[in-house]
Amino acid sequence: MARSQRVTLRDVADRLGLSANTVSRALAGKDQVSEATRALVSAEAKRLGYVPNSHARSLVSGRTMVVGLVITNPSNPFYAALISAVERECRAAGYSVLLLVTEDSAENEERAVQQLLRFGVDGVLGVATELRGDVWDGLSEANIPVVQLSRDIPGRGLDFVGIDAESAIADAVVRSAGPGVRRIWLLEEDLRISTVAARIAGFRRALDRLGVASEQALVLKVPTHRTSGATQPWRPDDAYALASNLITRGNHPDLLITANDYFALGAYRAIRERGLTVPGDVRVLGYGDHPFAAYLQPSLTTIRLPADEAGTAAVDLLLRRIAEPDRPRTSTRLPAELIERQSTTG
């Protein structure tokens, strides 16, 4: 056999004097083959460099054993961890992952969906841009199961796995407020997506629970860079500029919530340049628990998101949907964890 030729199932069978059917069953782990034969076949296949033909296998099984994963920006630490969890769980189940990135562009999202349709993946895990929810309908019409990740598109009848951001923010603000905290501000990303709306709703819920008047609360919108192809969608200098324009010694929040930890970096600088201290004058609460949060001075109280759990739950849900296409829609919102550090506790 020339080395340039692909080793086939028949080659392995001929070397061992077995039928191709027996070799196939042995490599597939079928019960009809003895352990001794299975071990022999496995060793010879490895020695010859045999690699199963996934295309031929898909023709027989009707499946490609590939799952599509559509992510907006993999530089987002939450999505980076999510990708790792999805790939690990899919690999354990015998699936490969086809990763596509949209950068929160509706055009890129539509292109990604068309690629998945052409490839014929067995299922899709997707973070929607939420600019055009109907773009995902094509997958459903092609009987390709979809599980929405992180961002929910109501009315599409799709499975969903995300974070309970509203409850996470509401509970964290109440716990971080402390006695005498009345002026509470939120630095939030200027982006129309469900996760931003959920955080704002959680902020409002916390104000009601604390009895804080609306005139003592502000929602400040920080420019987004998600649609510009930036490798880092959150820039501390944007939060710094916004906070610097508003914070003075006589006009500052008692508690400042930042919608991600990168905004907290800019907020810290703005607070200090106005002669104020964290947490003495301004308590600061972050979101995301990025690796640097524990090393800020003072260390940042923040909300840790269960990215690994979300990826695991999403893959499990998608595989169940592939096996049971008619099962009822499932929506799961996982709780997040408040990590209390010095920026709110002193």
Coordinates of C-alpha atoms in Angstrom, one line a residue:
M1 CA 0.0 0.0 0.0
A2 CA 1.5 3.4 -1.0
R3 CA 1.9 5.7 2.0
S4 CA 0.0 8.5 0.1
Q5 CA -3.2 6.4 0.1
R6 CA -5.7 6.6 2.8
V7 CA -5.9 3.5 5.0
T8 CA -9.4 2.0 4.7
L9 CA -11.5 -0.4 6.8
R10 CA -10.8 -3.1 4.2
D11 CA -7.0 -2.6 4.6
V12 CA -7.3 -3.3 8.4
A13 CA -9.6 -6.3 7.7
D14 CA -7.2 -7.8 5.1
R15 CA -4.2 -7.5 7.5
L16 CA -6.1 -9.4 10.2
G17 CA -7.9 -11.9 8.0
L18 CA -11.2 -10.6 9.2
S19 CA -14.3 -9.4 7.4
A20 CA -14.8 -5.6 7.0
N21 CA -18.1 -6.0 8.9
T22 CA -16.3 -7.5 11.9
V23 CA -13.7 -4.8 11.9
S24 CA -16.4 -2.1 11.6
R25 CA -18.3 -3.6 14.6
A26 CA -15.1 -3.9 16.6
L27 CA -14.1 -0.2 16.1
A28 CA -17.7 0.9 16.9
G29 CA -17.6 -1.0 20.2
K30 CA -20.5 -3.3 19.2
D31 CA -21.4 -6.1 21.7
Q32 CA -21.2 -8.8 19.0
V33 CA -17.4 -8.6 19.0
S34 CA -15.3 -10.2 21.7
E35 CA -12.9 -8.0 23.8
A36 CA -9.9 -9.9 22.4
T37 CA -11.0 -9.2 18.8
R38 CA -11.8 -5.6 19.6
A39 CA -8.3 -5.1 21.2
L40 CA -6.6 -6.7 18.2
V41 CA -8.5 -4.6 15.7
S42 CA -7.9 -1.4 17.6
A43 CA -4.2 -2.1 17.8
E44 CA -3.9 -2.8 14.1
A45 CA -5.9 0.2 13.1
K46 CA -3.7 2.4 15.2
R47 CA -0.5 0.8 13.7
L48 CA -1.7 1.4 10.2
G49 CA -2.9 4.9 10.9
Y50 CA -6.6 4.2 10.1
V51 CA -8.9 7.2 10.5
P52 CA -12.7 6.7 10.2
N53 CA -14.3 8.3 7.2
S54 CA -16.7 10.7 8.8
H55 CA -18.4 11.5 5.5
A56 CA -19.2 7.8 4.8
R57 CA -20.3 7.4 8.4
S58 CA -22.7 10.3 8.1
L59 CA -24.2 8.8 5.0
V60 CA -25.1 5.7 7.0
S61 CA -26.2 7.4 10.2
G62 CA -27.8 10.5 8.7
R63 CA -25.7 12.6 11.0
T64 CA -22.6 14.7 10.5
M65 CA -21.6 14.5 14.2
V66 CA -20.9 18.2 14.0
V67 CA -22.5 21.0 16.2
G68 CA -22.4 24.6 15.1
L69 CA -21.5 27.2 17.7
V70 CA -22.2 30.9 16.9
I71 CA -20.6 33.4 19.2
T72 CA -20.6 37.2 19.0
N73 CA -17.0 37.9 20.3
P74 CA -14.7 35.1 21.6
S75 CA -12.5 37.7 23.4
N76 CA -15.4 38.2 25.9
P77 CA -14.1 36.1 28.9
F78 CA -17.5 34.6 29.4
Y79 CA -17.8 33.4 25.9
A80 CA -14.2 32.1 25.9
A81 CA -15.0 29.9 28.8
L82 CA -18.3 28.9 27.2
I83 CA -16.4 27.8 24.1
S84 CA -14.1 25.6 26.1
A85 CA -17.0 24.0 28.0
V86 CA -19.0 23.4 24.8
E87 CA -16.0 21.9 23.0
R88 CA -15.2 19.6 25.9
E89 CA -18.8 18.3 26.3
C90 CA -19.2 17.8 22.5
R91 CA -16.0 16.0 22.2
A92 CA -17.0 13.6 25.1
A93 CA -20.2 12.9 23.2
G94 CA -18.4 12.2 19.9
Y95 CA -19.2 15.5 18.2
S96 CA -16.9 18.1 16.6
V97 CA -17.6 21.9 16.9
L98 CA -17.8 24.3 14.1
L99 CA -17.2 27.8 15.5
L100 CA -18.5 30.9 13.8
V101 CA -18.1 34.6 15.0
T102 CA -20.6 37.4 14.3
E103 CA -19.1 40.4 16.1
D104 CA -22.8 41.4 16.8
S105 CA -23.3 42.0 13.1
A106 CA -26.7 41.0 11.6
E107 CA -25.0 40.5 8.2
N108 CA -22.4 38.2 9.8
E109 CA -25.1 36.4 11.7
E110 CA -27.1 35.7 8.5
R111 CA -23.9 34.5 6.8
A112 CA -23.2 32.1 9.7
V113 CA -26.6 30.6 9.6
Q114 CA -26.4 30.0 5.9
Q115 CA -23.0 28.3 6.4
L116 CA -24.5 26.0 9.0
L117 CA -27.4 25.2 6.6
R118 CA -25.0 24.3 3.8
F119 CA -22.8 22.2 6.1
G120 CA -25.8 20.3 7.5
V121 CA -24.8 20.3 11.1
D122 CA -26.8 18.2 13.5
G123 CA -27.6 21.1 15.9
V124 CA -26.6 24.6 16.7
L125 CA -25.7 26.6 19.9
G126 CA -26.1 30.3 19.2
V127 CA -25.6 33.7 20.8
A128 CA -28.0 35.9 18.8
T129 CA -27.2 39.5 17.8
E130 CA -30.9 40.1 18.5
L131 CA -31.0 42.5 15.6
R132 CA -32.9 40.0 13.4
G133 CA -34.4 37.1 15.3
D134 CA -36.0 35.7 12.2
V135 CA -32.6 34.7 10.7
W136 CA -32.6 31.6 13.0
D137 CA -36.0 30.4 11.6
G138 CA -34.2 28.9 8.6
L139 CA -32.4 26.3 10.8
S140 CA -35.7 25.3 12.5
E141 CA -37.4 25.0 9.1
A142 CA -34.5 22.7 8.0
N143 CA -35.2 20.6 11.2
I144 CA -31.8 21.6 12.7
P145 CA -32.3 21.9 16.5
V146 CA -31.2 25.3 18.0
V147 CA -30.4 26.2 21.6
Q148 CA -30.0 29.9 22.2
L149 CA -27.2 30.8 24.5
S150 CA -27.0 33.9 26.8
R151 CA -29.5 36.0 24.8
D152 CA -33.1 34.9 24.5
I153 CA -35.2 35.7 21.4
P154 CA -38.8 35.4 22.6
G155 CA -41.5 34.0 20.3
R156 CA -39.1 31.8 18.2
G157 CA -39.9 28.6 20.2
L158 CA -36.2 27.8 20.7
D159 CA -34.6 26.2 23.7
F160 CA -32.6 28.6 25.9
V161 CA -29.7 28.5 28.4
G162 CA -28.5 31.7 30.0
I163 CA -27.7 33.5 33.2
D164 CA -30.3 35.0 35.5
A165 CA -28.7 38.4 35.2
E166 CA -31.7 40.3 36.6
S167 CA -31.7 38.5 39.9
A168 CA -27.9 38.5 40.1
I169 CA -27.8 42.3 39.8
A170 CA -30.8 42.9 42.1
D171 CA -29.4 40.7 44.9
A172 CA -25.8 42.0 44.5
V173 CA -26.9 45.6 44.7
V174 CA -28.9 45.1 47.8
R175 CA -26.1 43.2 49.5
S176 CA -23.5 45.7 48.4
A177 CA -25.4 48.8 49.4
G178 CA -25.0 48.9 53.2
P179 CA -26.3 51.5 55.6
G180 CA -26.5 55.1 54.3
V181 CA -26.2 54.2 50.7
R182 CA -28.8 56.3 48.8
R183 CA -27.2 57.5 45.5
I184 CA -26.7 54.5 43.2
W185 CA -25.5 54.7 39.6
L186 CA -25.2 52.0 36.9
L187 CA -22.5 52.2 34.2
E188 CA -24.1 50.0 31.5
E189 CA -23.1 49.2 27.9
D190 CA -25.1 51.1 25.2
L191 CA -26.4 48.0 23.4
R192 CA -29.9 46.8 22.8
I193 CA -29.7 43.2 23.9
S194 CA -31.7 41.1 26.4
T195 CA -28.7 40.8 28.8
V196 CA -28.4 44.5 29.1
A197 CA -32.1 44.9 29.6
A198 CA -32.0 42.2 32.3
R199 CA -29.3 44.0 34.2
I200 CA -31.1 47.3 34.1
A201 CA -34.3 45.6 35.3
G202 CA -32.4 44.0 38.1
F203 CA -31.0 47.5 39.0
R204 CA -34.5 48.9 39.1
R205 CA -35.7 46.0 41.3
A206 CA -32.9 46.6 43.7
L207 CA -33.8 50.3 44.0
D208 CA -37.4 49.3 44.9
R209 CA -36.2 46.9 47.5
L210 CA -33.8 49.5 49.0
G211 CA -36.4 52.3 48.8
V212 CA -34.1 54.5 46.7
A213 CA -35.9 57.4 44.9
S214 CA -35.6 57.5 41.2
E215 CA -33.8 60.9 41.3
Q216 CA -31.0 59.4 43.3
A217 CA -30.4 56.7 40.7
L218 CA -28.7 57.0 37.3
V219 CA -28.3 54.6 34.4
L220 CA -25.2 55.8 32.4
K221 CA -24.7 54.4 28.9
V222 CA -21.1 53.6 27.9
P223 CA -20.4 53.3 24.2
T224 CA -20.2 49.8 22.8
H225 CA -17.5 48.5 20.5
R226 CA -18.9 45.1 19.8
T227 CA -20.0 45.8 16.2
S228 CA -16.6 47.4 15.2
G229 CA -14.7 44.2 15.1
A230 CA -12.7 45.2 18.2
T231 CA -10.9 42.4 20.0
Q232 CA -11.9 43.9 23.3
P233 CA -15.5 45.2 23.3
W234 CA -15.2 47.0 26.6
R235 CA -12.8 49.9 27.0
P236 CA -12.0 51.3 30.5
D237 CA -11.3 54.7 29.0
D238 CA -14.9 55.0 27.9
A239 CA -16.1 54.4 31.4
Y240 CA -13.4 56.7 32.7
A241 CA -14.5 59.6 30.5
L242 CA -18.1 59.2 31.4
A243 CA -17.5 58.9 35.1
S244 CA -15.0 61.8 35.1
N245 CA -17.6 64.1 33.5
L246 CA -20.1 63.4 36.2
I247 CA -18.3 62.6 39.4
T248 CA -17.2 65.5 41.6
R249 CA -16.7 65.7 45.4
G250 CA -20.2 67.0 45.7
N251 CA -21.8 64.8 43.0
H252 CA -20.9 61.1 43.2
P253 CA -22.7 57.9 43.9
D254 CA -22.5 56.0 47.1
L255 CA -22.6 52.8 45.1
L256 CA -21.5 52.5 41.5
I257 CA -22.4 49.3 39.6
T258 CA -20.4 48.6 36.4
A259 CA -21.9 46.2 33.9
N260 CA -18.5 44.6 33.4
D261 CA -15.2 44.6 35.3
Y262 CA -13.4 46.6 32.5
F263 CA -15.6 49.5 33.2
A264 CA -14.6 49.3 36.9
L265 CA -11.0 49.9 35.8
G266 CA -12.0 53.3 34.3
A267 CA -14.3 54.1 37.2
Y268 CA -11.6 53.5 39.8
R269 CA -9.3 56.1 38.1
A270 CA -12.1 58.7 37.8
I271 CA -13.0 58.3 41.4
R272 CA -9.4 58.7 42.6
E273 CA -8.7 61.7 40.4
R274 CA -11.6 63.5 42.1
G275 CA -10.0 63.0 45.5
L276 CA -12.5 60.2 46.5
T277 CA -11.8 56.7 47.8
V278 CA -13.1 53.2 47.2
P279 CA -15.0 52.1 49.2
G280 CA -14.9 55.0 51.7
D281 CA -16.7 57.5 49.4
V282 CA -17.9 55.2 46.6
R283 CA -18.5 51.5 46.7
V284 CA -17.9 49.8 43.4
L285 CA -19.6 46.6 42.2
G286 CA -18.4 44.8 39.0
Y287 CA -19.8 42.1 36.7
G288 CA -18.0 39.1 35.3
D289 CA -15.2 38.4 37.8
H290 CA -12.5 38.7 35.2
P291 CA -9.0 37.5 36.3
F292 CA -7.8 40.9 37.3
A293 CA -10.7 41.7 39.6
A294 CA -9.1 40.1 42.6
Y295 CA -5.8 42.0 42.0
L296 CA -7.2 45.6 41.8
Q297 CA -6.5 47.9 44.8
P298 CA -8.9 47.6 46.5
S299 CA -10.0 44.2 45.2
L300 CA -13.2 44.3 43.2
T301 CA -16.5 42.9 44.5
T302 CA -18.1 41.4 41.4
I303 CA -20.6 38.9 40.0
R304 CA -19.1 35.6 38.8
L305 CA -20.9 34.1 35.8
P306 CA -21.3 30.3 35.5
A307 CA -19.9 30.0 32.0
D308 CA -18.7 26.4 32.4
E309 CA -22.1 25.3 33.8
A310 CA -23.9 27.2 31.0
G311 CA -21.9 25.5 28.3
T312 CA -22.4 22.1 29.8
A313 CA -26.2 22.6 30.2
A314 CA -26.5 23.9 26.7
V315 CA -24.7 20.9 25.1
D316 CA -26.8 18.5 27.2
L317 CA -30.0 20.3 26.2
L318 CA -29.0 20.3 22.5
L319 CA -28.1 16.6 22.5
R320 CA -31.5 15.8 24.1
R321 CA -33.2 17.9 21.5
I322 CA -31.4 16.0 18.7
A323 CA -32.5 12.7 20.2
E324 CA -36.0 13.9 21.0
P325 CA -37.1 16.5 18.4
D326 CA -40.6 16.8 19.7
R327 CA -39.8 17.4 23.4
P328 CA -41.2 20.6 25.0
R329 CA -39.2 23.8 24.8
T330 CA -36.9 24.3 27.7
S331 CA -35.7 27.6 29.2
T332 CA -32.9 27.6 31.8
R333 CA -31.5 30.6 33.6
L334 CA -28.6 29.8 35.9
P335 CA -27.8 31.7 39.1
A336 CA -24.7 33.8 39.3
E337 CA -22.5 34.2 42.4
L338 CA -21.6 37.4 44.2
I339 CA -17.9 37.5 45.1
E340 CA -17.5 40.0 47.9
R341 CA -14.2 41.8 48.1
Q342 CA -12.8 45.1 49.4
S343 CA -14.5 47.5 47.0
T344 CA -17.8 47.2 48.9
T345 CA -16.8 45.9 52.2
G346 CA -13.7 48.1 53.1

